[in-house]
Amino acid sequence: VGEDREGFREYAAARRGHLRRTAYLLCGDWYLADDLVQDALAKLFVHWRRIRSRGEVDPYVRRMLVNGYLATHRRPSRREVTTADLPDRPAPAPAPTDDGTRDLLLRALSELQPSQRTIVVLRYWDDLSIEQTAATLGCSPGNVKSQAARGLNHLRTVLSSAVAAEGGNR
Amino acid sequence: MSQQNAEPDPTDVRSALATLVADEPTLPSGVDDIERRGRRRLARRRLGWAAGAVAAIVGVSLGATALTGGGTPAAPAPVAVAPAPVDGGPAGGSQLAQGFTVDAALRALGTVLPAEQVGDLPMDIGWREGGHLSIPVVAPSGTLTLTIAGGTCTATVDPAGAIGASRLDAIADAICAAWRADGSPAITPAGPAGPEQPDLAAQ
């Protein structure tokens, strides 16, 4: 039991940083991303022995993460709500390359359908193959291909228009 | 212009995604928090499992009582577990199984054996002649037999060694304590087992 516990702790410590970045790209909110990652890893904790013995730890956590993200869109109670009073939180340090592209890209990502956004993130951030992405989402490889191409085109269009606008301003 | 058919080169998008996470704030919590959350989730699962098992057992007990009760109409399936009688008397007038119930024995067992080590309970679970109650166990799999006879309680397991001797003693002690707390009621056999069950269709 102690060995299992240590194994889980080691895995969680090693992977949660990457999982957190994936979750952020999915939902666009670091706080929700932390929650999604904690939830996915807590689910893994429950089934750790079985999942590890099957060698399916990464796919399982990824599936839980994606399911958690998609669930936030299905359940109104878990959706983000706007409030008049924002809590005091330290503002994140501006990214070194923040020239407005970042906001533009975040907006472009948010314009994608949740499943399309998931496909883009899994394919182009997590470097999953088409088959792995399809297995994570439980859809066909053909669907992944078409959705990924559309999502990519949308992002590329937004990015190129930003570059063009920047060129026009100079 | 369209890039819909061929898989486009995603290098630019990948680097753009990388800029989005470049300002990642520090992690707010440690692995301890995740582990605590996992333990809470595990506890909830176990609680749900135990409640389901108890409800199923009470349902089976009610069904067995209705079948052997000489024409008493069957009670509806229970939605909540009734507390065990504390006065030691028979379940005065109710259709609940009399004597030391399987439910009470399983609750006592649960104080020693983790819920996940108890296997799927058979539909015909119940006390047998001689005061025996067989309960499937898993990891390693086997059959735990509780016996209350002659004022003493014993716990054995087949195959031997599936549960350690000290744990078997603890199980026997827990069962005995629960049985005595109930006033040492009679062990009422639930009726014939397995193939000897009455053919309901024929009736």
Coordinates of C-alpha atoms in Angstrom, one line a residue:
Chain A
V1 CA 0.0 0.0 0.0
G2 CA 2.8 2.4 0.9
E3 CA 4.5 1.6 -2.4
D4 CA 1.3 2.3 -4.3
R5 CA 0.9 5.6 -2.4
E6 CA 4.4 6.7 -3.2
G7 CA 4.0 5.7 -6.9
F8 CA 0.9 7.8 -7.1
R9 CA 2.6 10.8 -5.4
E10 CA 5.5 10.5 -7.8
Y11 CA 3.3 10.4 -10.8
A12 CA 1.1 13.3 -9.7
A13 CA 4.1 15.4 -8.8
A14 CA 5.8 14.7 -12.1
R15 CA 2.8 15.2 -14.4
R16 CA 0.5 17.8 -12.9
G17 CA 2.5 20.7 -14.3
H18 CA 1.9 19.5 -17.9
L19 CA -1.6 18.5 -17.1
R20 CA -2.3 21.9 -15.8
R21 CA -1.0 23.6 -18.9
T22 CA -3.2 21.3 -21.1
A23 CA -6.2 22.1 -18.9
Y24 CA -5.5 25.8 -19.2
L25 CA -5.4 25.6 -23.0
L26 CA -8.7 23.8 -22.8
C27 CA -10.6 26.1 -20.5
G28 CA -8.6 29.4 -20.6
D29 CA -8.7 29.8 -16.8
W30 CA -5.8 28.9 -14.5
Y31 CA -8.1 28.4 -11.5
L32 CA -10.5 26.1 -13.3
A33 CA -7.5 24.4 -14.8
D34 CA -6.1 23.6 -11.3
D35 CA -9.6 22.3 -10.3
L36 CA -9.8 20.1 -13.4
V37 CA -6.3 18.6 -12.8
Q38 CA -7.0 18.0 -9.1
D39 CA -10.2 16.3 -10.0
A40 CA -8.7 14.1 -12.7
L41 CA -5.8 13.1 -10.4
A42 CA -8.2 12.4 -7.5
K43 CA -10.1 10.0 -9.8
L44 CA -6.8 8.4 -10.7
F45 CA -6.0 8.0 -7.0
V46 CA -9.2 5.9 -6.5
H47 CA -8.3 3.5 -9.3
W48 CA -4.5 3.9 -9.2
R49 CA -3.6 0.2 -8.7
R50 CA -5.8 -1.1 -11.4
I51 CA -4.9 1.7 -13.9
R52 CA -1.2 1.4 -13.3
S53 CA -1.2 -2.4 -13.6
R54 CA -2.8 -1.9 -17.1
G55 CA -0.2 0.7 -18.0
E56 CA -2.9 3.2 -18.9
V57 CA -2.2 6.0 -16.5
D58 CA -1.6 8.8 -19.0
P59 CA -4.6 8.0 -21.2
Y60 CA -6.8 7.6 -18.2
V61 CA -5.9 11.0 -16.6
R62 CA -6.1 12.7 -20.0
R63 CA -9.6 11.2 -20.5
M64 CA -10.7 12.4 -17.0
L65 CA -9.3 15.8 -17.7
V66 CA -11.1 16.1 -21.0
N67 CA -14.4 14.7 -19.5
G68 CA -14.1 17.2 -16.7
Y69 CA -13.7 20.1 -19.1
L70 CA -16.5 19.0 -21.4
A71 CA -18.7 18.5 -18.3
T72 CA -18.3 22.2 -17.4
H73 CA -20.0 23.0 -20.6
R74 CA -22.7 20.5 -20.2
R75 CA -23.7 21.4 -16.7
P76 CA -25.0 24.9 -16.2
S77 CA -24.2 24.8 -12.5
R78 CA -20.5 24.4 -13.3
R79 CA -20.3 27.0 -16.0
E80 CA -18.4 30.2 -15.4
V81 CA -20.6 33.0 -14.2
T82 CA -19.8 36.7 -14.4
T83 CA -19.9 38.8 -11.3
A84 CA -19.8 42.5 -10.7
D85 CA -17.2 42.2 -7.9
L86 CA -14.0 40.4 -8.8
P87 CA -11.9 38.9 -6.0
D88 CA -8.5 40.5 -5.4
R89 CA -6.0 38.3 -7.0
P90 CA -2.4 39.1 -8.0
A91 CA -2.2 39.9 -11.7
P92 CA -0.1 37.5 -13.6
A93 CA 3.1 38.8 -14.9
P94 CA 2.8 39.8 -18.6
A95 CA 4.3 37.2 -20.9
P96 CA 7.5 38.3 -22.6
T97 CA 5.9 38.0 -26.0
D98 CA 2.6 39.6 -25.1
D99 CA 1.8 42.0 -27.9
G100 CA -1.9 41.4 -28.0
T101 CA -1.6 38.1 -29.8
R102 CA -2.1 36.2 -26.6
D103 CA -5.6 37.7 -26.0
L104 CA -6.4 37.2 -29.7
L105 CA -5.5 33.6 -29.6
L106 CA -7.4 33.0 -26.3
R107 CA -10.4 34.5 -27.9
A108 CA -9.9 32.4 -31.1
L109 CA -9.7 29.3 -28.9
S110 CA -12.8 30.2 -27.0
E111 CA -14.7 30.6 -30.4
L112 CA -14.1 26.9 -31.1
Q113 CA -16.6 24.3 -30.0
P114 CA -15.5 22.6 -26.8
S115 CA -14.8 19.3 -28.6
Q116 CA -13.0 21.1 -31.4
R117 CA -10.9 23.0 -29.0
T118 CA -10.1 19.7 -27.2
I119 CA -9.0 18.1 -30.4
V120 CA -6.8 21.1 -31.3
V121 CA -5.1 21.1 -27.9
L122 CA -4.6 17.3 -27.7
R123 CA -3.3 17.2 -31.3
Y124 CA -1.1 20.2 -31.3
W125 CA -0.2 20.7 -27.7
D126 CA -0.1 17.2 -26.3
D127 CA 1.2 15.8 -29.6
L128 CA -1.3 13.0 -29.6
S129 CA -1.8 11.0 -32.8
I130 CA -5.2 11.1 -34.5
E131 CA -6.0 7.7 -33.1
Q132 CA -5.0 8.6 -29.6
T133 CA -7.1 11.8 -29.8
A134 CA -10.0 9.8 -31.1
A135 CA -9.7 7.3 -28.3
T136 CA -9.5 10.0 -25.7
L137 CA -12.7 11.6 -27.0
G138 CA -14.5 8.4 -28.0
C139 CA -15.0 9.6 -31.6
S140 CA -13.8 8.4 -35.0
P141 CA -10.4 9.3 -36.4
G142 CA -12.1 10.9 -39.4
N143 CA -13.9 13.3 -37.1
V144 CA -10.7 14.2 -35.4
K145 CA -9.0 14.9 -38.7
S146 CA -11.7 17.2 -40.0
Q147 CA -12.2 19.0 -36.7
A148 CA -8.5 19.5 -36.2
A149 CA -8.1 20.9 -39.7
R150 CA -11.1 23.3 -39.2
G151 CA -9.8 24.4 -35.8
L152 CA -6.3 24.9 -37.0
N153 CA -7.6 27.0 -40.0
H154 CA -9.6 29.1 -37.6
L155 CA -6.7 29.8 -35.4
R156 CA -4.4 30.4 -38.3
T157 CA -6.8 32.9 -39.8
V158 CA -7.0 34.8 -36.6
L159 CA -3.2 34.8 -36.2
S160 CA -2.6 35.9 -39.7
S161 CA -5.1 38.7 -39.5
A162 CA -3.4 39.9 -36.3
V163 CA 0.0 39.9 -38.1
A164 CA -1.5 41.8 -41.0
A165 CA -3.1 44.3 -38.7
E166 CA 0.2 44.7 -36.9
G167 CA 2.0 45.3 -40.2
G168 CA -0.6 47.9 -41.2
N169 CA 0.0 49.8 -38.0
R170 CA 3.7 50.2 -38.6
Chain B
M1 CA -5.8 28.2 -50.5
S2 CA -7.9 25.7 -48.5
Q3 CA -5.9 23.4 -46.3
Q4 CA -8.9 21.2 -45.2
N5 CA -7.8 18.0 -47.0
A6 CA -4.1 17.8 -46.1
E7 CA -2.9 17.9 -42.5
P8 CA -1.5 21.4 -42.2
D9 CA 1.8 22.1 -40.5
P10 CA 0.9 23.0 -37.0
T11 CA 4.3 24.5 -35.9
D12 CA 3.0 28.0 -35.8
V13 CA -0.1 27.1 -33.8
R14 CA 2.0 25.0 -31.4
S15 CA 4.3 27.9 -30.7
A16 CA 1.3 30.2 -30.3
L17 CA -0.2 27.8 -27.8
A18 CA 3.2 27.8 -26.0
T19 CA 3.0 31.6 -25.6
L20 CA -0.4 31.2 -23.9
V21 CA 1.0 29.1 -21.1
A22 CA 4.3 31.1 -20.8
D23 CA 2.9 33.1 -17.9
E24 CA 1.8 30.1 -15.9
P25 CA 1.3 31.1 -12.2
T26 CA 2.9 29.0 -9.5
L27 CA 1.1 25.9 -8.5
P28 CA -1.3 26.7 -5.7
S29 CA -1.4 23.3 -3.9
G30 CA 0.7 20.3 -3.4
V31 CA 0.3 16.6 -4.1
D32 CA -1.1 16.3 -0.5
D33 CA -4.2 18.2 -1.5
I34 CA -4.7 15.9 -4.5
E35 CA -4.3 12.9 -2.3
R36 CA -6.8 14.2 0.3
R37 CA -9.3 14.8 -2.5
G38 CA -8.7 11.3 -3.8
R39 CA -9.2 9.8 -0.3
R40 CA -12.5 11.7 0.1
R41 CA -13.7 10.4 -3.2
L42 CA -12.7 6.9 -2.2
A43 CA -14.5 7.2 1.1
R44 CA -17.6 8.4 -0.7
R45 CA -17.4 5.4 -3.1
R46 CA -17.1 3.0 -0.2
L47 CA -20.0 4.6 1.6
G48 CA -22.1 4.3 -1.4
W49 CA -21.1 0.7 -2.0
A50 CA -21.9 -0.2 1.6
A51 CA -25.3 1.5 1.5
G52 CA -26.1 -0.3 -1.7
A53 CA -25.1 -3.7 -0.2
V54 CA -27.1 -3.1 3.0
A55 CA -30.2 -2.1 1.0
A56 CA -29.8 -5.2 -1.2
I57 CA -29.4 -7.5 1.8
V58 CA -32.4 -6.0 3.6
G59 CA -34.4 -6.4 0.3
V60 CA -33.4 -10.1 0.1
S61 CA -34.2 -10.6 3.8
L62 CA -37.7 -9.1 3.3
G63 CA -38.2 -11.3 0.2
A64 CA -37.2 -14.4 2.1
T65 CA -39.5 -13.5 5.0
A66 CA -42.4 -12.9 2.7
L67 CA -41.7 -16.3 1.0
T68 CA -41.6 -18.3 4.2
G69 CA -44.2 -16.3 6.1
G70 CA -47.2 -18.3 4.9
G71 CA -49.1 -16.1 2.5
T72 CA -47.9 -12.7 3.9
P73 CA -48.0 -10.3 1.0
A74 CA -44.6 -9.2 -0.2
A75 CA -43.4 -5.9 1.1
P76 CA -42.3 -3.2 -1.3
A77 CA -38.6 -2.8 -1.8
P78 CA -37.0 -0.8 1.0
V79 CA -35.7 2.7 0.3
A80 CA -33.9 3.1 3.5
V81 CA -32.2 0.9 6.1
A82 CA -34.2 0.5 9.3
P83 CA -32.1 0.6 12.4
A84 CA -31.7 -2.8 14.1
P85 CA -33.9 -3.5 17.1
V86 CA -32.1 -2.6 20.3
D87 CA -34.5 -4.3 22.8
G88 CA -33.4 -7.8 21.9
G89 CA -36.9 -8.9 21.3
P90 CA -38.3 -10.3 18.0
A91 CA -39.1 -7.7 15.4
G92 CA -42.5 -7.4 16.9
G93 CA -45.1 -7.6 14.1
S94 CA -42.8 -6.3 11.3
Q95 CA -41.8 -8.3 8.3
L96 CA -38.1 -7.8 9.0
A97 CA -36.0 -11.0 9.4
Q98 CA -36.0 -12.1 13.0
G99 CA -33.0 -13.2 15.0
F100 CA -29.5 -12.1 14.2
T101 CA -29.8 -10.6 10.6
V102 CA -27.3 -10.9 7.8
D103 CA -27.3 -7.2 7.7
A104 CA -26.2 -7.0 11.3
A105 CA -23.5 -9.5 10.6
L106 CA -22.2 -7.6 7.6
R107 CA -22.1 -4.4 9.5
A108 CA -20.0 -6.1 12.1
L109 CA -17.8 -7.6 9.4
G110 CA -17.4 -4.1 7.9
T111 CA -15.7 -2.9 11.1
V112 CA -12.8 -5.3 10.4
L113 CA -12.7 -6.1 6.7
P114 CA -12.5 -3.3 4.1
A115 CA -15.6 -3.0 1.9
E116 CA -13.6 -3.6 -1.2
Q117 CA -12.5 -7.0 0.1
V118 CA -16.1 -8.3 0.2
G119 CA -17.1 -9.8 -3.1
D120 CA -20.5 -9.6 -4.8
L121 CA -23.1 -11.0 -2.5
P122 CA -25.2 -13.8 -3.8
M123 CA -29.0 -13.3 -4.1
D124 CA -29.7 -16.2 -1.7
I125 CA -27.3 -15.0 1.0
G126 CA -28.5 -16.0 4.5
W127 CA -27.9 -18.0 7.6
R128 CA -27.8 -21.8 7.0
E129 CA -28.5 -24.7 9.3
G130 CA -25.8 -24.9 11.9
G131 CA -25.5 -21.2 12.1
H132 CA -23.3 -20.7 9.1
L133 CA -23.1 -17.6 6.9
S134 CA -21.0 -17.7 3.7
I135 CA -19.6 -14.4 2.3
P136 CA -17.5 -14.1 -0.8
V137 CA -14.2 -12.3 -0.4
V138 CA -11.8 -11.0 -3.1
A139 CA -8.2 -10.2 -3.4
P140 CA -7.4 -13.0 -2.8
S141 CA -10.7 -14.5 -3.6
G142 CA -12.3 -17.1 -1.4
T143 CA -15.3 -17.7 0.8
L144 CA -15.5 -16.5 4.4
T145 CA -17.7 -18.5 6.6
L146 CA -19.1 -17.1 9.8
T147 CA -20.5 -19.5 12.3
I148 CA -22.5 -18.8 15.4
A149 CA -23.2 -22.0 17.3
G150 CA -23.1 -23.0 21.0
G151 CA -22.8 -19.5 22.1
T152 CA -19.5 -18.9 20.3
C153 CA -18.6 -17.3 17.0
T154 CA -15.9 -18.5 14.6
A155 CA -14.7 -17.3 11.2
T156 CA -13.0 -19.5 8.7
V157 CA -11.9 -18.9 5.1
D158 CA -11.6 -21.2 2.1
P159 CA -8.9 -21.4 0.8
A160 CA -7.0 -21.2 4.1
G161 CA -4.7 -18.2 4.2
A162 CA -6.9 -15.9 2.0
I163 CA -7.4 -13.9 5.2
G164 CA -4.8 -13.9 8.0
A165 CA -5.5 -15.8 11.2
S166 CA -5.4 -12.7 13.4
R167 CA -7.9 -10.9 11.1
L168 CA -10.2 -14.0 11.2
D169 CA -10.0 -13.8 15.0
A170 CA -10.9 -10.1 14.9
I171 CA -13.8 -10.8 12.6
A172 CA -15.1 -13.5 14.9
D173 CA -14.8 -11.2 17.9
A174 CA -16.7 -8.4 16.0
I175 CA -19.5 -10.8 15.0
C176 CA -19.8 -12.1 18.5
A177 CA -19.8 -8.6 20.0
A178 CA -22.6 -7.6 17.6
W179 CA -24.6 -10.8 18.2
R180 CA -24.3 -10.3 22.0
A181 CA -25.2 -6.7 21.7
D182 CA -28.4 -7.8 20.0
G183 CA -29.2 -10.0 23.0
S184 CA -27.8 -13.3 21.5
P185 CA -30.8 -13.9 19.3
A186 CA -31.5 -17.2 17.6
I187 CA -29.8 -17.8 14.2
T188 CA -32.7 -18.3 11.8
P189 CA -31.8 -20.2 8.7
A190 CA -33.0 -18.4 5.6
G191 CA -34.3 -21.6 3.9
P192 CA -32.9 -24.0 1.3
A193 CA -30.0 -22.7 -0.7
G194 CA -29.2 -22.9 -4.4
P195 CA -30.9 -25.7 -6.3
E196 CA -33.2 -26.4 -3.3
Q197 CA -34.8 -23.0 -3.7
P198 CA -38.6 -23.4 -4.2
D199 CA -39.6 -23.0 -7.8
L200 CA -41.6 -19.8 -7.8
A201 CA -42.9 -20.4 -11.3
A202 CA -44.3 -23.8 -10.3
Q203 CA -46.1 -22.2 -7.3

